[in-house]
mmCIF file of C-alpha atoms and ligand atoms in Angstrom:
data_model
loop_
_atom_site.group_PDB
_atom_site.id
_atom_site.type_symbol
_atom_site.label_atom_id
_atom_site.label_comp_id
_atom_site.label_asym_id
_atom_site.label_seq_id
_atom_site.Cartn_x
_atom_site.Cartn_y
_atom_site.Cartn_z
ATOM 1 C CA MET B 1 0.845 -9.712 -39.628
ATOM 2 C CA ALA B 2 -2.312 -9.782 -37.148
ATOM 3 C CA THR B 3 -6.018 -9.915 -39.309
ATOM 4 C CA PRO B 4 -8.950 -7.172 -37.395
ATOM 5 C CA GLN B 5 -10.720 -11.191 -36.618
ATOM 6 C CA ALA B 6 -7.799 -11.871 -35.300
ATOM 7 C CA ALA B 7 -7.047 -8.995 -32.998
ATOM 8 C CA GLN B 8 -10.269 -9.227 -32.047
ATOM 9 C CA THR B 9 -9.694 -12.343 -29.958
ATOM 10 C CA ILE B 10 -6.883 -11.838 -28.590
ATOM 11 C CA ARG B 11 -7.772 -11.326 -25.082
ATOM 12 C CA PRO B 12 -6.118 -10.223 -22.485
ATOM 13 C CA GLN B 13 -5.165 -12.973 -19.870
ATOM 14 C CA GLN B 14 -7.032 -13.563 -17.030
ATOM 15 C CA ASP B 15 -5.426 -12.741 -13.600
ATOM 16 C CA ALA B 16 -5.161 -15.862 -11.188
ATOM 17 C CA GLU B 17 -7.262 -16.584 -9.364
ATOM 18 C CA PRO B 18 -7.418 -14.414 -6.866
ATOM 19 C CA LEU B 19 -6.376 -15.029 -3.185
ATOM 20 C CA LEU B 20 -8.654 -12.629 -0.626
ATOM 21 C CA ASP B 21 -12.114 -12.314 -2.204
ATOM 22 C CA CYS B 22 -14.783 -10.958 0.320
ATOM 23 C CA SER B 23 -18.182 -10.538 -1.736
ATOM 24 C CA LYS B 24 -20.287 -7.138 -0.823
ATOM 25 C CA LEU B 25 -19.095 -6.981 2.371
ATOM 26 C CA VAL B 26 -21.869 -5.280 4.802
ATOM 27 C CA ARG B 27 -21.001 -4.822 8.996
ATOM 28 C CA ARG B 28 -23.886 -2.478 11.233
ATOM 29 C CA PHE B 29 -23.599 -1.399 14.555
ATOM 30 C CA GLY B 30 -26.375 0.196 16.016
ATOM 31 C CA SER B 31 -27.452 2.476 13.880
ATOM 32 C CA ARG B 32 -24.402 3.165 11.842
ATOM 33 C CA THR B 33 -23.463 0.995 9.272
ATOM 34 C CA ALA B 34 -19.610 0.833 9.748
ATOM 35 C CA VAL B 35 -19.462 -1.258 6.468
ATOM 36 C CA ASP B 36 -21.679 -0.523 3.807
ATOM 37 C CA GLY B 37 -20.772 -3.178 0.712
ATOM 38 C CA VAL B 38 -17.936 -3.153 0.506
ATOM 39 C CA SER B 39 -16.718 -6.088 -2.454
ATOM 40 C CA LEU B 40 -12.815 -6.100 -2.987
ATOM 41 C CA ASP B 41 -9.759 -9.294 -4.469
ATOM 42 C CA VAL B 42 -6.627 -9.375 -3.266
ATOM 43 C CA ALA B 43 -4.393 -11.818 -5.709
ATOM 44 C CA PRO B 44 -1.306 -13.074 -4.815
ATOM 45 C CA GLY B 45 1.700 -11.614 -4.454
ATOM 46 C CA GLU B 46 -0.113 -8.666 -4.061
ATOM 47 C CA THR B 47 -0.188 -5.470 -2.585
ATOM 48 C CA TYR B 48 -3.442 -3.735 -1.193
ATOM 49 C CA GLY B 49 -3.965 -1.575 0.062
ATOM 50 C CA LEU B 50 -6.838 0.059 2.421
ATOM 51 C CA LEU B 51 -7.323 3.858 3.079
ATOM 52 C CA GLY B 52 -9.148 5.793 4.795
ATOM 53 C CA PRO B 53 -10.087 9.063 6.561
ATOM 54 C CA ASN B 54 -10.004 7.509 10.549
ATOM 55 C CA GLY B 55 -13.749 5.820 11.039
ATOM 56 C CA ALA B 56 -14.543 4.747 8.064
ATOM 57 C CA GLY B 57 -14.778 1.245 8.462
ATOM 58 C CA LYS B 58 -10.921 0.003 7.992
ATOM 59 C CA THR B 59 -10.676 -1.378 11.341
ATOM 60 C CA THR B 60 -14.031 -3.649 10.841
ATOM 61 C CA THR B 61 -13.418 -4.216 7.257
ATOM 62 C CA ILE B 62 -10.566 -5.906 8.151
ATOM 63 C CA LYS B 63 -12.117 -8.230 11.837
ATOM 64 C CA ILE B 64 -14.017 -9.412 9.120
ATOM 65 C CA VAL B 65 -11.831 -10.588 6.530
ATOM 66 C CA CYS B 66 -9.748 -12.026 9.153
ATOM 67 C CA GLY B 67 -13.205 -13.976 11.283
ATOM 68 C CA LEU B 68 -13.058 -11.634 13.656
ATOM 69 C CA LEU B 69 -16.067 -9.837 13.873
ATOM 70 C CA GLU B 70 -19.851 -11.715 12.223
ATOM 71 C CA ALA B 71 -21.253 -9.235 8.555
ATOM 72 C CA ASP B 72 -24.405 -8.743 8.231
ATOM 73 C CA SER B 73 -23.970 -10.175 5.052
ATOM 74 C CA GLY B 74 -21.551 -10.232 2.127
ATOM 75 C CA THR B 75 -19.384 -13.060 1.858
ATOM 76 C CA VAL B 76 -15.238 -13.553 2.686
ATOM 77 C CA ARG B 77 -13.428 -16.749 1.055
ATOM 78 C CA VAL B 78 -9.349 -16.941 1.145
ATOM 79 C CA ALA B 79 -7.946 -19.368 -1.343
ATOM 80 C CA GLY B 80 -11.730 -20.562 -2.418
ATOM 81 C CA LEU B 81 -12.084 -21.203 1.269
ATOM 82 C CA PRO B 82 -14.783 -19.471 3.882
ATOM 83 C CA VAL B 83 -14.434 -17.446 6.788
ATOM 84 C CA ARG B 84 -16.251 -17.368 9.104
ATOM 85 C CA ALA B 85 -16.057 -16.372 12.686
ATOM 86 C CA ALA B 86 -16.355 -19.897 13.888
ATOM 87 C CA PRO B 87 -12.784 -22.086 13.079
ATOM 88 C CA GLY B 88 -12.152 -23.347 9.920
ATOM 89 C CA PRO B 89 -9.249 -24.458 7.639
ATOM 90 C CA ALA B 90 -9.620 -20.599 6.087
ATOM 91 C CA LYS B 91 -7.344 -19.186 9.168
ATOM 92 C CA ARG B 92 -4.974 -21.384 9.255
ATOM 93 C CA LEU B 93 -4.625 -19.382 4.919
ATOM 94 C CA ILE B 94 -4.797 -15.536 7.606
ATOM 95 C CA GLY B 95 -1.679 -13.424 9.674
ATOM 96 C CA TYR B 96 -3.472 -10.952 11.579
ATOM 97 C CA VAL B 97 -1.402 -8.302 12.812
ATOM 98 C CA PRO B 98 -3.497 -5.671 14.981
ATOM 99 C CA GLN B 99 -4.055 -2.128 14.560
ATOM 100 C CA GLU B 100 -1.884 -2.117 18.630
ATOM 101 C CA VAL B 101 0.592 -3.930 19.235
ATOM 102 C CA ALA B 102 -0.345 -7.199 21.270
ATOM 103 C CA LEU B 103 3.158 -9.063 22.590
ATOM 104 C CA TYR B 104 4.525 -10.303 25.855
ATOM 105 C CA PRO B 105 7.005 -7.416 27.703
ATOM 106 C CA ASP B 106 9.190 -9.945 29.690
ATOM 107 C CA LEU B 107 9.305 -12.641 27.158
ATOM 108 C CA THR B 108 12.207 -12.147 24.917
ATOM 109 C CA VAL B 109 12.049 -11.902 21.025
ATOM 110 C CA ARG B 110 12.382 -15.060 20.516
ATOM 111 C CA GLU B 111 10.367 -16.971 22.699
ATOM 112 C CA ASN B 112 6.752 -14.408 20.911
ATOM 113 C CA LEU B 113 7.660 -15.699 17.829
ATOM 114 C CA LEU B 114 8.023 -19.334 19.447
ATOM 115 C CA PHE B 115 4.538 -19.078 21.264
ATOM 116 C CA PHE B 116 2.721 -16.714 18.686
ATOM 117 C CA GLY B 117 4.358 -20.498 16.473
ATOM 118 C CA ARG B 118 2.574 -22.636 19.815
ATOM 119 C CA LEU B 119 -0.683 -21.394 19.027
ATOM 120 C CA TYR B 120 -0.602 -23.173 15.678
ATOM 121 C CA ARG B 121 0.611 -26.524 17.157
ATOM 122 C CA LEU B 122 4.282 -26.065 14.578
ATOM 123 C CA PRO B 123 6.295 -29.652 14.880
ATOM 124 C CA ARG B 124 9.457 -28.035 17.528
ATOM 125 C CA ARG B 125 11.735 -28.654 14.528
ATOM 126 C CA ARG B 126 9.994 -26.440 11.233
ATOM 127 C CA LEU B 127 8.519 -23.209 13.980
ATOM 128 C CA GLU B 128 12.496 -23.234 15.138
ATOM 129 C CA ARG B 129 13.569 -22.773 11.579
ATOM 130 C CA ARG B 130 10.504 -20.630 11.072
ATOM 131 C CA VAL B 131 11.281 -18.276 13.729
ATOM 132 C CA GLU B 132 14.881 -17.442 12.226
ATOM 133 C CA GLU B 133 12.982 -17.046 9.345
ATOM 134 C CA VAL B 134 11.219 -14.492 10.592
ATOM 135 C CA LEU B 135 13.485 -13.200 12.360
ATOM 136 C CA GLU B 136 14.946 -11.726 9.404
ATOM 137 C CA LEU B 137 12.489 -11.646 7.664
ATOM 138 C CA ILE B 138 11.618 -8.579 10.079
ATOM 139 C CA ASP B 139 15.172 -7.747 10.411
ATOM 140 C CA LEU B 140 15.736 -8.185 14.218
ATOM 141 C CA THR B 141 18.144 -10.941 14.313
ATOM 142 C CA ALA B 142 20.894 -9.335 16.191
ATOM 143 C CA ARG B 143 17.607 -9.172 18.997
ATOM 144 C CA GLY B 144 16.498 -12.001 19.776
ATOM 145 C CA GLU B 145 17.848 -12.371 22.988
ATOM 146 C CA ASP B 146 16.730 -9.362 24.071
ATOM 147 C CA ARG B 147 13.757 -8.932 26.592
ATOM 148 C CA VAL B 148 10.639 -6.740 24.121
ATOM 149 C CA ASP B 149 9.605 -4.041 26.647
ATOM 150 C CA SER B 150 13.845 -3.251 26.327
ATOM 151 C CA LEU B 151 13.123 -2.448 22.465
ATOM 152 C CA SER B 152 11.580 0.630 20.607
ATOM 153 C CA GLY B 153 7.801 1.753 19.181
ATOM 154 C CA GLY B 154 9.666 0.659 15.926
ATOM 155 C CA MET B 155 11.429 -3.019 16.576
ATOM 156 C CA ARG B 156 7.882 -4.434 18.149
ATOM 157 C CA ARG B 157 6.211 -2.800 15.362
ATOM 158 C CA ARG B 158 7.686 -5.053 13.153
ATOM 159 C CA LEU B 159 7.695 -7.401 15.360
ATOM 160 C CA ASN B 160 3.905 -7.497 16.630
ATOM 161 C CA ILE B 161 4.426 -7.833 12.375
ATOM 162 C CA GLY B 162 6.684 -10.870 13.223
ATOM 163 C CA ALA B 163 3.640 -12.874 14.875
ATOM 164 C CA GLY B 164 2.085 -12.321 12.276
ATOM 165 C CA LEU B 165 3.886 -14.394 10.052
ATOM 166 C CA VAL B 166 4.749 -17.400 11.873
ATOM 167 C CA HIS B 167 2.911 -19.587 11.429
ATOM 168 C CA SER B 168 3.329 -19.148 7.054
ATOM 169 C CA PRO B 169 0.048 -17.345 6.116
ATOM 170 C CA THR B 170 -0.309 -17.201 2.368
ATOM 171 C CA LEU B 171 -2.512 -13.913 3.021
ATOM 172 C CA LEU B 172 -1.200 -11.273 5.379
ATOM 173 C CA VAL B 173 -3.405 -8.890 7.099
ATOM 174 C CA LEU B 174 -2.447 -5.375 8.323
ATOM 175 C CA ASP B 175 -4.497 -3.018 10.705
ATOM 176 C CA GLU B 176 -2.032 0.093 10.164
ATOM 177 C CA PRO B 177 1.152 -1.463 10.897
ATOM 178 C CA THR B 178 3.251 2.121 11.227
ATOM 179 C CA VAL B 179 0.676 4.245 12.968
ATOM 180 C CA GLY B 180 3.158 7.121 15.562
ATOM 181 C CA VAL B 181 5.971 5.209 14.785
ATOM 182 C CA ASP B 182 9.917 7.533 13.121
ATOM 183 C CA PRO B 183 10.024 7.492 9.343
ATOM 184 C CA GLN B 184 13.247 5.207 9.865
ATOM 185 C CA SER B 185 11.311 1.996 11.340
ATOM 186 C CA ARG B 186 7.873 3.216 9.082
ATOM 187 C CA HIS B 187 10.654 2.575 6.080
ATOM 188 C CA ALA B 188 11.895 -0.917 7.764
ATOM 189 C CA ILE B 189 8.340 -1.881 7.846
ATOM 190 C CA MET B 190 7.787 -0.810 4.867
ATOM 191 C CA GLU B 191 9.953 -2.283 2.869
ATOM 192 C CA SER B 192 9.582 -5.935 5.676
ATOM 193 C CA VAL B 193 6.487 -5.690 4.484
ATOM 194 C CA ARG B 194 7.651 -5.165 0.319
ATOM 195 C CA ARG B 195 9.598 -8.056 1.092
ATOM 196 C CA PHE B 196 6.370 -10.240 1.713
ATOM 197 C CA GLY B 197 5.298 -9.457 -1.293
ATOM 198 C CA ASP B 198 8.280 -10.105 -4.071
ATOM 199 C CA GLN B 199 7.788 -13.666 -1.899
ATOM 200 C CA GLY B 200 4.599 -14.855 -3.657
ATOM 201 C CA MET B 201 1.942 -13.667 -0.189
ATOM 202 C CA ALA B 202 -1.047 -11.810 -0.840
ATOM 203 C CA VAL B 203 -1.166 -8.099 1.438
ATOM 204 C CA ILE B 204 -3.675 -6.467 2.678
ATOM 205 C CA TYR B 205 -3.370 -3.339 4.163
ATOM 206 C CA THR B 206 -4.909 0.116 5.896
ATOM 207 C CA THR B 207 -3.150 3.306 6.597
ATOM 208 C CA HIS B 208 -3.917 6.541 6.278
ATOM 209 C CA TYR B 209 -0.442 8.129 5.057
ATOM 210 C CA MET B 210 -0.610 7.967 1.696
ATOM 211 C CA GLU B 211 2.309 8.271 0.411
ATOM 212 C CA GLU B 212 2.935 5.190 2.409
ATOM 213 C CA ALA B 213 0.276 3.810 0.119
ATOM 214 C CA GLU B 214 2.161 5.441 -3.033
ATOM 215 C CA ARG B 215 4.964 3.357 -2.640
ATOM 216 C CA LEU B 216 4.024 0.601 -1.293
ATOM 217 C CA CYS B 217 0.757 -0.711 -2.704
ATOM 218 C CA ASP B 218 -0.007 -2.484 -6.293
ATOM 219 C CA ARG B 219 -3.707 -1.254 -5.906
ATOM 220 C CA VAL B 220 -5.284 0.939 -3.810
ATOM 221 C CA GLY B 221 -8.716 0.221 -2.362
ATOM 222 C CA ILE B 222 -10.509 3.775 -0.876
ATOM 223 C CA ILE B 223 -12.935 4.011 1.780
ATOM 224 C CA ASP B 224 -14.924 6.760 2.614
ATOM 225 C CA HIS B 225 -19.019 6.362 5.292
ATOM 226 C CA GLY B 226 -17.852 2.715 4.621
ATOM 227 C CA SER B 227 -17.485 1.529 0.935
ATOM 228 C CA LEU B 228 -15.496 1.340 -1.496
ATOM 229 C CA ILE B 229 -15.032 4.997 -3.580
ATOM 230 C CA ALA B 230 -12.248 4.522 -5.620
ATOM 231 C CA GLU B 231 -10.030 1.463 -6.668
ATOM 232 C CA GLY B 232 -7.195 0.416 -8.890
ATOM 233 C CA THR B 233 -3.336 1.776 -9.058
ATOM 234 C CA PRO B 234 -1.904 4.355 -6.653
ATOM 235 C CA ARG B 235 -1.696 6.217 -11.318
ATOM 236 C CA GLU B 236 -4.658 5.428 -12.563
ATOM 237 C CA LEU B 237 -6.613 7.056 -8.769
ATOM 238 C CA VAL B 238 -4.492 10.329 -9.843
ATOM 239 C CA ALA B 239 -5.101 10.009 -13.655
ATOM 240 C CA LEU B 240 -9.582 9.545 -12.995
ATOM 241 C CA VAL B 241 -8.654 13.432 -10.364
ATOM 242 C CA ALA B 242 -6.262 14.671 -12.571
ATOM 243 C CA GLU B 243 -4.584 14.265 -16.278
ATOM 244 C CA LYS B 244 -1.823 16.826 -15.607
ATOM 245 C CA ASP B 245 1.117 17.514 -14.141
ATOM 246 C CA GLN B 246 3.976 19.941 -13.266
ATOM 247 C CA VAL B 247 7.586 20.423 -15.200
ATOM 248 C CA GLN B 248 9.881 23.075 -13.232
ATOM 249 C CA LEU B 249 12.705 22.866 -15.656
ATOM 250 C CA VAL B 250 15.773 25.002 -14.708
ATOM 251 C CA ALA B 251 17.509 25.932 -17.362
ATOM 252 C CA SER B 252 19.518 28.743 -18.939
ATOM 253 C CA GLY B 253 19.182 30.088 -22.659
ATOM 254 C CA ASP B 254 16.291 31.623 -24.367
ATOM 255 C CA LEU B 255 13.843 30.471 -22.324
ATOM 256 C CA THR B 256 11.075 32.700 -24.416
ATOM 257 C CA ARG B 257 11.080 30.715 -27.242
ATOM 258 C CA TYR B 258 11.473 27.442 -25.364
ATOM 259 C CA ALA B 259 8.493 27.894 -23.845
ATOM 260 C CA GLU B 260 6.453 28.729 -27.107
ATOM 261 C CA ALA B 261 8.448 25.838 -28.691
ATOM 262 C CA CYS B 262 7.607 23.652 -25.643
ATOM 263 C CA ARG B 263 3.600 25.212 -26.326
ATOM 264 C CA ALA B 264 3.159 24.574 -29.480
ATOM 265 C CA LEU B 265 2.680 20.557 -28.272
ATOM 266 C CA PRO B 266 -0.522 18.465 -28.154
ATOM 267 C CA GLU B 267 0.606 17.473 -24.868
ATOM 268 C CA VAL B 268 1.622 21.050 -22.709
ATOM 269 C CA GLU B 269 -1.232 22.850 -21.620
ATOM 270 C CA GLY B 270 0.567 25.179 -20.769
ATOM 271 C CA ALA B 271 4.982 26.628 -20.338
ATOM 272 C CA ASP B 272 5.784 29.691 -18.963
ATOM 273 C CA VAL B 273 9.095 31.313 -17.923
ATOM 274 C CA ASP B 274 10.016 32.626 -14.764
ATOM 275 C CA ARG B 275 13.290 34.726 -13.363
ATOM 276 C CA SER B 276 12.250 35.822 -10.183
ATOM 277 C CA ASP B 277 15.040 33.014 -9.141
ATOM 278 C CA GLU B 278 17.370 30.696 -11.341
ATOM 279 C CA GLY B 279 15.805 30.684 -15.151
ATOM 280 C CA THR B 280 12.723 27.984 -14.746
ATOM 281 C CA VAL B 281 9.950 27.017 -17.095
ATOM 282 C CA HIS B 282 6.983 26.039 -15.609
ATOM 283 C CA ALA B 283 4.985 23.415 -18.539
ATOM 284 C CA VAL B 284 1.412 22.142 -17.190
ATOM 285 C CA VAL B 285 1.168 18.632 -19.566
ATOM 286 C CA ARG B 286 -0.412 15.242 -20.145
ATOM 287 C CA ASP B 287 2.113 12.224 -18.929
ATOM 288 C CA ALA B 288 4.441 14.546 -18.126
ATOM 289 C CA ARG B 289 6.962 10.651 -17.872
ATOM 290 C CA SER B 290 6.535 10.051 -21.449
ATOM 291 C CA LEU B 291 6.507 13.428 -22.216
ATOM 292 C CA LEU B 292 9.899 14.291 -21.214
ATOM 293 C CA PRO B 293 12.445 12.595 -23.726
ATOM 294 C CA ARG B 294 10.648 15.924 -26.618
ATOM 295 C CA LEU B 295 10.791 18.089 -23.748
ATOM 296 C CA LEU B 296 14.978 17.677 -23.718
ATOM 297 C CA ASP B 297 15.133 17.389 -26.784
ATOM 298 C CA LEU B 298 13.779 21.036 -27.754
ATOM 299 C CA ALA B 299 15.879 22.223 -25.010
ATOM 300 C CA HIS B 300 18.589 20.791 -27.569
ATOM 301 C CA ALA B 301 17.187 21.678 -31.266
ATOM 302 C CA ASN B 302 17.161 25.106 -28.947
ATOM 303 C CA ARG B 303 20.298 25.892 -27.607
ATOM 304 C CA VAL B 304 18.440 25.971 -24.183
ATOM 305 C CA GLN B 305 20.903 23.888 -21.456
ATOM 306 C CA ILE B 306 18.457 22.178 -18.797
ATOM 307 C CA ARG B 307 20.238 22.291 -15.205
ATOM 308 C CA SER B 308 17.653 20.214 -13.468
ATOM 309 C CA VAL B 309 13.856 18.966 -14.306
ATOM 310 C CA GLU B 310 10.642 17.926 -11.547
ATOM 311 C CA ILE B 311 8.036 16.268 -12.728
ATOM 312 C CA VAL B 312 5.427 16.977 -10.003
ATOM 313 C CA GLU B 313 2.187 14.905 -9.652
ATOM 314 C CA PRO B 314 -0.739 14.383 -8.230
ATOM 315 C CA ASP B 315 -1.551 12.014 -5.397
ATOM 316 C CA LEU B 316 -3.611 9.523 -3.615
ATOM 317 C CA GLU B 317 -4.330 12.805 -1.339
ATOM 318 C CA ALA B 318 -5.717 15.048 -4.399
ATOM 319 C CA VAL B 319 -7.872 11.897 -5.558
ATOM 320 C CA PHE B 320 -8.683 11.917 -1.967
ATOM 321 C CA LEU B 321 -10.070 15.333 -1.748
ATOM 322 C CA HIS B 322 -11.724 15.510 -4.939
ATOM 323 C CA LEU B 323 -13.961 12.334 -3.668
ATOM 324 C CA THR B 324 -14.862 13.741 -0.814
ATOM 325 C CA GLY B 325 -14.613 16.383 -0.677
ATOM 326 C CA THR B 326 -12.483 16.563 2.566
ATOM 327 C CA ALA B 327 -8.153 15.577 3.520
ATOM 328 C CA LEU B 328 -6.843 12.438 4.276
ATOM 329 C CA ARG B 329 -5.722 13.472 7.302
ATOM 330 C CA GLU B 330 -7.150 15.300 10.753
HETATM 331 N N1 ATP J 401 -17.702 -2.026 18.213
HETATM 332 C C1 ATP J 401 -18.487 -0.986 18.212
HETATM 333 N N2 ATP J 401 -18.673 -0.695 18.178
HETATM 334 C C2 ATP J 401 -20.082 -0.371 17.809
HETATM 335 N N3 ATP J 401 -19.254 0.951 16.861
HETATM 336 C C3 ATP J 401 -18.056 0.606 16.619
HETATM 337 C C4 ATP J 401 -17.640 -0.421 16.708
HETATM 338 N N4 ATP J 401 -16.291 -0.636 15.799
HETATM 339 C C5 ATP J 401 -16.449 0.429 15.016
HETATM 340 N N5 ATP J 401 -17.403 1.549 15.081
HETATM 341 C C6 ATP J 401 -18.426 2.196 14.483
HETATM 342 O O1 ATP J 401 -17.934 1.292 12.725
HETATM 343 C C7 ATP J 401 -16.958 2.944 12.759
HETATM 344 C C8 ATP J 401 -15.877 2.214 11.738
HETATM 345 O O2 ATP J 401 -14.924 2.288 11.912
HETATM 346 P P1 ATP J 401 -13.709 1.508 12.091
HETATM 347 O O3 ATP J 401 -12.761 1.220 13.312
HETATM 348 O O4 ATP J 401 -13.903 0.292 10.960
HETATM 349 O O5 ATP J 401 -12.997 2.032 11.722
HETATM 350 P P2 ATP J 401 -11.039 2.896 10.476
HETATM 351 O O6 ATP J 401 -11.414 3.252 9.145
HETATM 352 O O7 ATP J 401 -10.826 1.549 11.482
HETATM 353 O O8 ATP J 401 -10.886 3.954 11.780
HETATM 354 P P3 ATP J 401 -9.308 3.859 12.258
HETATM 355 O O9 ATP J 401 -8.509 5.324 10.850
HETATM 356 O O10 ATP J 401 -9.872 5.926 13.112
HETATM 357 O O11 ATP J 401 -8.998 3.392 12.808
HETATM 358 C C9 ATP J 401 -17.214 4.075 13.144
HETATM 359 O O12 ATP J 401 -18.202 4.540 13.371
HETATM 360 C C10 ATP J 401 -17.220 3.519 14.326
HETATM 361 O O13 ATP J 401 -17.227 4.592 15.469
HETATM 362 MG MG1 MG J 402 -9.334 1.247 12.419
#
């Protein structure tokens, strides 16, 4: 068994070197400060979501990260290499997917990808192989010979992402890749982004769809008025504002006694019976997921049959409201 001294010397393993490292970025436009001291880092294989309302400074930050806009102060490094507005080796490592679709409508899907790959002077054979890989990644292999102007909006968005991928970047930067896209295409785009992370690419991604950030991102930074006001995993952020979850148990049996037994648990802040529809016990608890097995054991012990369980956890929208006093989406 470890002695207390031994335990003290054991440290959590340090994370890998960040692939993207931004430090104290500031950018003003006239008297307006669009980015006001943003520092963040993204590890290889990590998907980082930059979440904030219109005008928060997301695109400005992203453009500085990609070396498309000069910061007034602060530094950006990708794989240790400084990113500046002037061309440099760091830029080859970055794939940028802009907020607006930028493709050639009268070229085919494959021709567009070949075009973007040639910008990076990839040798022909390698480029051709890579284009086929990218088509698979964005799920457009079957549409390779179709002209872009014959694609749906969601497919164009996916191809726009593909154009940022052809030169095999290690950091993929996406600015609102799912704006104005129907739910099905959004799902396809999100699945693609998830695969990039699985392949070891670092991804930084802006959005104001918080449910998307919650599902997709390993970590989220919330940006408002040019400053990062909170950062963490979606669960950590949610825990910042509320430690309470609601559990709704649709059940039959002696629910009054069951609710009373639930209330006796220290993690349960309240439990009431609602008989309006089916019999339901509403409980307000700390950390519903870890408590659930005990709530089910209690039901069993009280001969209560549970028919369904729903856990309602606070979401990032609640976090945003709490931190800024305003809703994320207008
Ligand atoms: N070229 C520019 N000239 C002047 N002001 C600018 C310029 N680009 C951005 N801004 C201002 O900087 C602030 C941040 O803009 P930015 O585009 O970074 O926001 P955003 O978070 O990307 O918003 P959205 O969700 O609407 O895309 C805004 O007030 C915007 O008007
Ligand atoms: Mg923007």
